[in-house]
Amino acid sequence: MVLALFAIILTLVLVIGIHEAGHALAAYYFGVKIKKVSLGFGKPLLSWQTRSGCQWVWAFWPLGGYVQLENTRISTESSLDKTEYFDKKPIWQRLVILLAGAFANVITAWCAFMLVYLLGLNYTPPIVKTVAANSIAAKAGIKAGDEITGLNYQATPSWSEVGMQLVRSWGQENIPITIARASASIQVLSINLKNVPLNGVKGNLLTTLGIEAQQQAPKKNLRAHSLSEAWHMTHHSFKEFMIFFFMIFKQLLSGTIPFSLLLGPLGVFAASVASFTQGFSVFMYFIATLSLAVAVVNLLPLPGLDGGSIIYAVIEKVRKRPVSVALEVLLHRLAFIILCLVMVHLLMNDLQRYFGSS
């Protein structure tokens, strides 16, 4: 219990905490008065105030965080110098402050990936344990003991790579899948994922195909032999995960994969604890991927997110005047309601996934 709590707190600090610290440091650099930095939402569990007057808070609901800056559009504070207000800063400075959170996550992810590849990462090769009769995998010719070495012309050295390629390929037909079989040489089969229903709560990508993974297979180790090799491996991981995240958005928006496939807060915390118990490198790999995901999500052009605020700043630059306070508040409240509904939906999916009857 203590170990699980420590893993969750460490994850929040390394991902959400660093994101908010990025905003705060950029604001401090440009001389913007910082009113509050909060890790989480709702009632404060821990709170302290610095000599500068900034309040640091650890709040009850660990679903994100925020940095509250002094702003004449929403503040009644009159004792501050005009240059200390966020909205009185040049637009380029505001954009830097808004981008700083995602940038901090990107730096965290890059450093974590570098560390992982320098220390080495143990992973389980994608060897099939069993194949359900009359399943999609069985019809494609996949058998127990097969190792999936490639999917849709992309190498799949681990189960996580197989999962990523399945998400990118779902909804397509005649997808080439390369397998290594003990009794034969490398074979290329074809799998049909068109019009295949997917339930992210009652199953996952593999169970939908009728595949059970061989988790007890001897692990392999991925390790860079030099700093430059680790750099190139990190660059490759960045490219693959960025493509993966945008493919998820595309697949979700098109309805190809269901919303239930996404993890909610409980799912993320469970993954955090699971990766932490598997060792330092696995946990750092998880932190790297989660940091990238947080950076991408926060830059979506939606009210309430950094991307939405960036859009407001760009509109102000073009129109030579800011969006009205009334409109901004309305959009923010609507976005907040939608975000709450999304979080509740994800939470319910998590509860069904982990505690629902099979």
Coordinates of C-alpha atoms in Angstrom, one line a residue:
M1 CA 0.0 0.0 0.0
V2 CA 2.8 2.4 1.0
L3 CA 4.8 1.5 -2.2
A4 CA 1.7 2.0 -4.4
L5 CA 1.0 5.4 -2.8
F6 CA 4.7 6.4 -3.3
A7 CA 4.6 5.4 -6.9
I8 CA 1.4 7.4 -7.6
I9 CA 2.8 10.5 -5.8
L10 CA 6.1 10.3 -7.6
T11 CA 4.2 10.0 -10.9
L12 CA 2.2 13.1 -10.1
V13 CA 5.3 15.1 -9.2
L14 CA 7.3 14.0 -12.3
V15 CA 4.5 14.6 -14.8
I16 CA 1.9 17.1 -13.5
G17 CA 4.3 18.8 -11.0
I18 CA 7.0 19.4 -13.7
H19 CA 4.3 20.6 -16.2
E20 CA 3.1 23.3 -13.7
A21 CA 6.6 24.1 -12.7
G22 CA 7.4 24.8 -16.4
H23 CA 4.6 27.4 -16.5
A24 CA 5.6 28.9 -13.2
L25 CA 9.3 29.2 -14.1
A26 CA 8.5 30.9 -17.4
A27 CA 6.0 33.3 -15.6
Y28 CA 8.7 34.1 -13.0
Y29 CA 11.3 34.7 -15.7
F30 CA 9.1 37.3 -17.4
G31 CA 8.1 39.0 -14.1
V32 CA 4.5 37.8 -13.9
K33 CA 3.1 37.7 -10.4
I34 CA 2.2 34.0 -9.5
K35 CA -0.8 33.8 -7.2
K36 CA -1.1 30.0 -6.8
V37 CA 0.5 26.8 -8.1
S38 CA -1.8 23.7 -7.5
L39 CA -1.1 20.1 -8.0
G40 CA -4.6 18.7 -8.2
F41 CA -8.0 20.3 -7.9
G42 CA -10.5 20.8 -5.0
K43 CA -9.9 21.1 -1.3
P44 CA -6.2 21.7 -0.4
L45 CA -4.6 18.8 1.5
L46 CA -1.3 20.6 1.9
S47 CA -0.7 24.3 1.5
W48 CA 2.2 26.7 2.0
Q49 CA 3.0 30.2 1.0
T50 CA 6.4 31.7 -0.1
R51 CA 7.7 35.1 0.8
S52 CA 6.7 36.3 -2.7
G53 CA 3.1 35.6 -1.8
C54 CA 2.7 32.6 -4.1
Q55 CA 0.6 29.8 -2.6
W56 CA 1.7 26.2 -3.3
V57 CA -1.1 23.6 -2.9
W58 CA -1.5 19.9 -3.0
A59 CA -5.2 19.4 -3.6
F60 CA -7.6 16.5 -3.0
W61 CA -8.4 15.4 -6.6
P62 CA -5.1 14.4 -8.4
L63 CA -6.5 14.9 -11.9
G64 CA -4.2 17.6 -13.1
G65 CA -3.0 21.0 -11.9
Y66 CA -2.9 24.7 -12.6
V67 CA -0.9 27.9 -12.2
Q68 CA -2.9 30.9 -11.3
L69 CA -1.3 34.1 -12.6
E70 CA -2.4 37.7 -11.8
N71 CA -4.6 38.9 -14.6
T72 CA -6.5 42.2 -14.9
R73 CA -9.3 40.5 -16.7
I74 CA -10.2 38.4 -13.6
S75 CA -8.3 40.0 -10.7
T76 CA -9.3 42.9 -8.4
E77 CA -5.7 43.3 -7.1
S78 CA -4.7 46.9 -7.5
S79 CA -1.4 47.1 -5.7
L80 CA 0.6 45.4 -8.4
D81 CA 2.7 47.1 -11.1
K82 CA 1.1 46.9 -14.5
T83 CA 4.0 44.8 -15.8
E84 CA 3.3 42.0 -13.3
Y85 CA 0.0 41.0 -14.9
F86 CA -0.1 38.2 -17.4
D87 CA -2.5 39.8 -19.8
K88 CA -0.3 43.0 -20.0
K89 CA 2.7 41.1 -21.2
P90 CA 3.5 41.0 -24.9
I91 CA 1.8 38.1 -26.7
W92 CA 5.0 36.3 -27.5
Q93 CA 5.9 36.2 -23.8
R94 CA 2.4 34.9 -23.0
L95 CA 2.8 32.2 -25.6
V96 CA 6.2 31.1 -24.1
I97 CA 4.5 30.9 -20.7
L98 CA 1.6 28.8 -22.1
L99 CA 4.0 26.5 -24.0
A100 CA 6.4 26.1 -21.1
G101 CA 4.3 23.4 -19.4
A102 CA 4.3 21.1 -22.4
F103 CA 8.0 21.9 -23.1
A104 CA 8.8 20.8 -19.5
N105 CA 7.0 17.5 -20.1
V106 CA 8.9 17.0 -23.4
I107 CA 12.3 17.6 -21.6
T108 CA 11.2 15.2 -18.9
A109 CA 10.3 12.6 -21.5
W110 CA 13.5 13.0 -23.4
C111 CA 15.7 12.7 -20.3
A112 CA 13.7 9.6 -19.1
F113 CA 14.0 7.9 -22.5
M114 CA 17.8 8.6 -22.5
L115 CA 18.1 7.2 -19.0
V116 CA 16.1 4.1 -19.9
Y117 CA 18.2 3.3 -23.0
L118 CA 21.5 4.0 -21.2
L119 CA 20.6 1.7 -18.3
G120 CA 18.8 -0.9 -20.4
L121 CA 15.2 -2.0 -20.6
N122 CA 14.0 -5.5 -20.1
Y123 CA 10.9 -6.4 -22.2
T124 CA 8.9 -9.5 -23.0
P125 CA 9.0 -10.6 -26.7
P126 CA 5.5 -11.0 -28.3
I127 CA 5.2 -14.7 -28.2
V128 CA 1.7 -16.1 -28.4
K129 CA 0.6 -18.5 -25.6
T130 CA -2.8 -19.6 -26.9
V131 CA -5.1 -18.8 -29.7
A132 CA -8.9 -19.0 -29.3
A133 CA -10.7 -21.3 -31.7
N134 CA -12.5 -19.6 -34.6
S135 CA -11.0 -16.3 -33.5
I136 CA -9.6 -13.6 -35.9
A137 CA -6.1 -14.7 -35.1
A138 CA -6.9 -18.4 -35.7
K139 CA -8.5 -17.6 -39.1
A140 CA -5.4 -15.6 -40.0
G141 CA -3.2 -18.7 -39.3
I142 CA -1.6 -17.6 -36.1
K143 CA -0.7 -20.5 -33.7
A144 CA 0.4 -20.9 -30.1
G145 CA 4.2 -20.4 -29.9
D146 CA 4.4 -17.9 -32.8
E147 CA 6.4 -14.7 -32.2
I148 CA 4.9 -11.6 -33.8
T149 CA 7.9 -9.9 -35.3
G150 CA 6.1 -7.3 -37.4
L151 CA 2.8 -5.8 -38.1
N152 CA 1.8 -3.6 -41.1
Y153 CA 5.5 -3.4 -42.2
Q154 CA 6.6 -2.2 -38.7
A155 CA 8.9 -4.1 -36.4
T156 CA 7.2 -5.3 -33.2
P157 CA 9.9 -6.4 -30.7
S158 CA 7.6 -6.2 -27.7
W159 CA 3.9 -6.5 -26.8
S160 CA 3.7 -2.7 -26.4
E161 CA 4.8 -2.3 -30.0
V162 CA 2.3 -4.8 -31.1
G163 CA -0.4 -2.9 -29.3
M164 CA 0.7 0.4 -30.8
Q165 CA 0.6 -1.0 -34.3
L166 CA -2.8 -2.6 -33.7
V167 CA -4.3 0.8 -32.7
R168 CA -2.8 2.4 -35.8
S169 CA -4.1 -0.5 -38.1
W170 CA -7.5 -1.1 -36.6
G171 CA -10.3 -0.8 -39.1
Q172 CA -8.1 -1.9 -42.0
E173 CA -8.2 -5.2 -43.9
N174 CA -5.5 -7.5 -45.3
I175 CA -2.9 -6.2 -42.8
P176 CA 0.4 -8.1 -43.2
I177 CA 1.6 -9.7 -39.9
T178 CA 5.1 -11.3 -39.8
I179 CA 5.6 -14.2 -37.5
A180 CA 8.5 -16.4 -36.5
R181 CA 7.6 -20.0 -36.0
A182 CA 9.8 -22.6 -34.4
S183 CA 9.0 -25.3 -37.0
A184 CA 9.4 -23.0 -40.0
S185 CA 11.1 -19.9 -41.3
I186 CA 9.6 -16.4 -41.1
Q187 CA 6.1 -16.3 -42.4
V188 CA 3.9 -13.3 -43.5
L189 CA 0.2 -13.8 -42.8
S190 CA -2.7 -11.5 -43.4
I191 CA -5.2 -10.3 -40.7
N192 CA -8.5 -8.5 -41.2
L193 CA -9.4 -5.8 -38.7
K194 CA -12.1 -4.1 -40.7
N195 CA -15.5 -3.8 -39.0
V196 CA -14.2 -5.7 -35.9
P197 CA -16.1 -4.5 -32.8
L198 CA -13.8 -3.6 -29.9
N199 CA -14.8 -3.3 -26.2
G200 CA -12.1 -1.6 -24.2
V201 CA -13.7 -2.4 -20.8
K202 CA -14.4 -6.1 -21.2
G203 CA -11.4 -6.9 -23.3
N204 CA -8.4 -5.4 -25.1
L205 CA -6.8 -5.5 -28.5
L206 CA -5.2 -9.0 -28.0
T207 CA -8.3 -10.7 -26.5
T208 CA -10.4 -9.3 -29.3
L209 CA -8.2 -11.0 -31.7
G210 CA -8.3 -14.2 -29.6
I211 CA -4.6 -14.0 -28.5
E212 CA -3.3 -14.7 -25.1
A213 CA 0.2 -13.4 -24.5
Q214 CA 3.0 -15.6 -23.2
Q215 CA 4.1 -13.4 -20.2
Q216 CA 6.5 -16.0 -18.9
A217 CA 8.7 -15.9 -22.0
P218 CA 12.4 -15.1 -21.3
K219 CA 12.9 -11.4 -21.3
K220 CA 15.2 -9.5 -23.7
N221 CA 17.2 -6.4 -23.0
L222 CA 17.3 -3.2 -25.0
R223 CA 20.3 -1.1 -24.2
A224 CA 22.3 1.6 -26.0
H225 CA 26.1 1.1 -26.3
S226 CA 26.9 4.8 -26.4
L227 CA 25.4 8.2 -25.6
S228 CA 24.9 8.9 -29.3
E229 CA 23.0 5.6 -29.8
A230 CA 20.8 6.4 -26.8
W231 CA 20.1 9.8 -28.4
H232 CA 19.0 8.2 -31.7
M233 CA 16.9 5.6 -29.9
T234 CA 15.2 8.4 -27.9
H235 CA 14.6 10.3 -31.1
H236 CA 13.0 7.2 -32.6
S237 CA 10.8 6.7 -29.6
F238 CA 9.6 10.3 -29.7
K239 CA 8.7 10.0 -33.4
E240 CA 6.8 6.7 -32.9
F241 CA 4.9 7.9 -29.8
M242 CA 3.9 11.2 -31.4
I243 CA 2.6 9.4 -34.4
F244 CA 0.8 6.9 -32.1
F245 CA -0.9 9.7 -30.1
F246 CA -2.2 11.5 -33.2
M247 CA -3.4 8.1 -34.6
I248 CA -5.3 7.5 -31.4
F249 CA -7.1 10.9 -31.9
K250 CA -7.8 10.0 -35.5
Q251 CA -9.1 6.6 -34.7
L252 CA -11.3 7.9 -31.8
L253 CA -12.8 10.8 -33.9
S254 CA -13.6 8.4 -36.7
G255 CA -15.2 5.9 -34.3
T256 CA -12.8 3.1 -35.4
I257 CA -11.8 2.5 -31.8
P258 CA -14.1 3.1 -28.8
F259 CA -13.6 5.7 -26.1
S260 CA -13.6 2.9 -23.6
L261 CA -10.2 1.8 -24.7
L262 CA -8.6 4.8 -23.0
L263 CA -7.4 4.6 -19.4
G264 CA -8.9 6.9 -16.8
P265 CA -7.3 8.1 -13.6
L266 CA -7.5 4.7 -11.9
G267 CA -6.0 3.0 -15.0
V268 CA -3.1 5.5 -15.1
F269 CA -2.5 5.0 -11.3
A270 CA -2.6 1.2 -11.7
A271 CA -0.2 1.4 -14.6
S272 CA 2.1 3.7 -12.5
V273 CA 2.2 1.1 -9.7
A274 CA 2.7 -1.8 -12.0
S275 CA 5.6 -0.2 -13.8
F276 CA 7.1 0.9 -10.5
T277 CA 7.2 -2.7 -9.2
Q278 CA 8.9 -3.8 -12.4
G279 CA 12.0 -1.7 -11.8
F280 CA 13.5 1.7 -12.4
S281 CA 13.8 1.5 -16.2
V282 CA 10.3 0.3 -16.7
F283 CA 9.0 3.1 -14.5
M284 CA 11.0 5.7 -16.3
Y285 CA 9.7 4.4 -19.6
F286 CA 6.2 4.9 -18.3
I287 CA 7.0 8.4 -17.1
A288 CA 8.4 9.3 -20.5
T289 CA 5.3 8.1 -22.4
L290 CA 2.9 9.7 -19.9
S291 CA 4.8 13.0 -20.0
L292 CA 4.5 13.0 -23.8
A293 CA 0.8 12.2 -23.6
V294 CA 0.2 15.1 -21.1
A295 CA 2.1 17.5 -23.4
V296 CA 0.1 16.5 -26.4
V297 CA -3.3 16.7 -24.6
N298 CA -2.6 20.0 -23.1
L299 CA -1.8 21.6 -26.5
L300 CA -5.2 20.6 -27.9
P301 CA -7.0 23.7 -29.0
L302 CA -9.7 23.4 -26.4
P303 CA -10.9 26.0 -23.8
G304 CA -9.4 25.3 -20.4
L305 CA -6.3 23.7 -21.8
D306 CA -3.0 25.4 -22.7
G307 CA -3.9 25.0 -26.4
G308 CA -7.1 26.9 -25.9
S309 CA -5.3 29.8 -24.3
I310 CA -2.8 29.8 -27.1
I311 CA -5.7 30.1 -29.6
Y312 CA -7.1 33.1 -27.6
A313 CA -3.6 34.8 -27.8
V314 CA -3.4 34.2 -31.5
I315 CA -6.9 35.6 -32.0
E316 CA -5.9 38.7 -30.0
K317 CA -2.8 39.1 -32.2
V318 CA -4.9 38.9 -35.4
R319 CA -7.9 41.0 -34.2
K320 CA -5.8 43.5 -32.2
R321 CA -8.1 43.0 -29.2
P322 CA -8.7 40.1 -26.8
V323 CA -11.7 37.8 -26.8
S324 CA -14.4 39.2 -24.5
V325 CA -14.2 38.1 -20.9
A326 CA -17.8 36.9 -21.0
L327 CA -17.2 34.7 -24.0
E328 CA -14.0 33.3 -22.6
V329 CA -15.7 32.5 -19.2
L330 CA -18.6 30.9 -21.0
L331 CA -16.4 28.7 -23.2
H332 CA -14.2 27.8 -20.1
R333 CA -17.3 26.7 -18.1
L334 CA -18.7 24.6 -21.0
A335 CA -15.3 23.0 -21.5
F336 CA -15.1 22.3 -17.7
I337 CA -18.5 20.6 -17.7
I338 CA -17.5 18.5 -20.7
L339 CA -14.1 17.6 -19.1
C340 CA -15.9 16.5 -15.9
L341 CA -18.3 14.3 -17.9
V342 CA -15.3 12.8 -19.8
M343 CA -13.4 12.1 -16.5
V344 CA -16.5 10.5 -15.0
H345 CA -16.9 8.3 -18.1
L346 CA -13.3 7.3 -17.9
L347 CA -13.5 6.6 -14.2
M348 CA -16.6 4.4 -14.7
N349 CA -14.7 2.5 -17.4
D350 CA -11.9 2.0 -15.0
L351 CA -14.2 0.7 -12.3
Q352 CA -15.8 -1.7 -14.7
R353 CA -12.4 -2.8 -16.0
Y354 CA -10.9 -3.5 -12.6
F355 CA -13.8 -4.3 -10.4
G356 CA -16.7 -5.3 -12.7
S357 CA -17.8 -8.8 -13.2
S358 CA -16.3 -10.8 -16.0

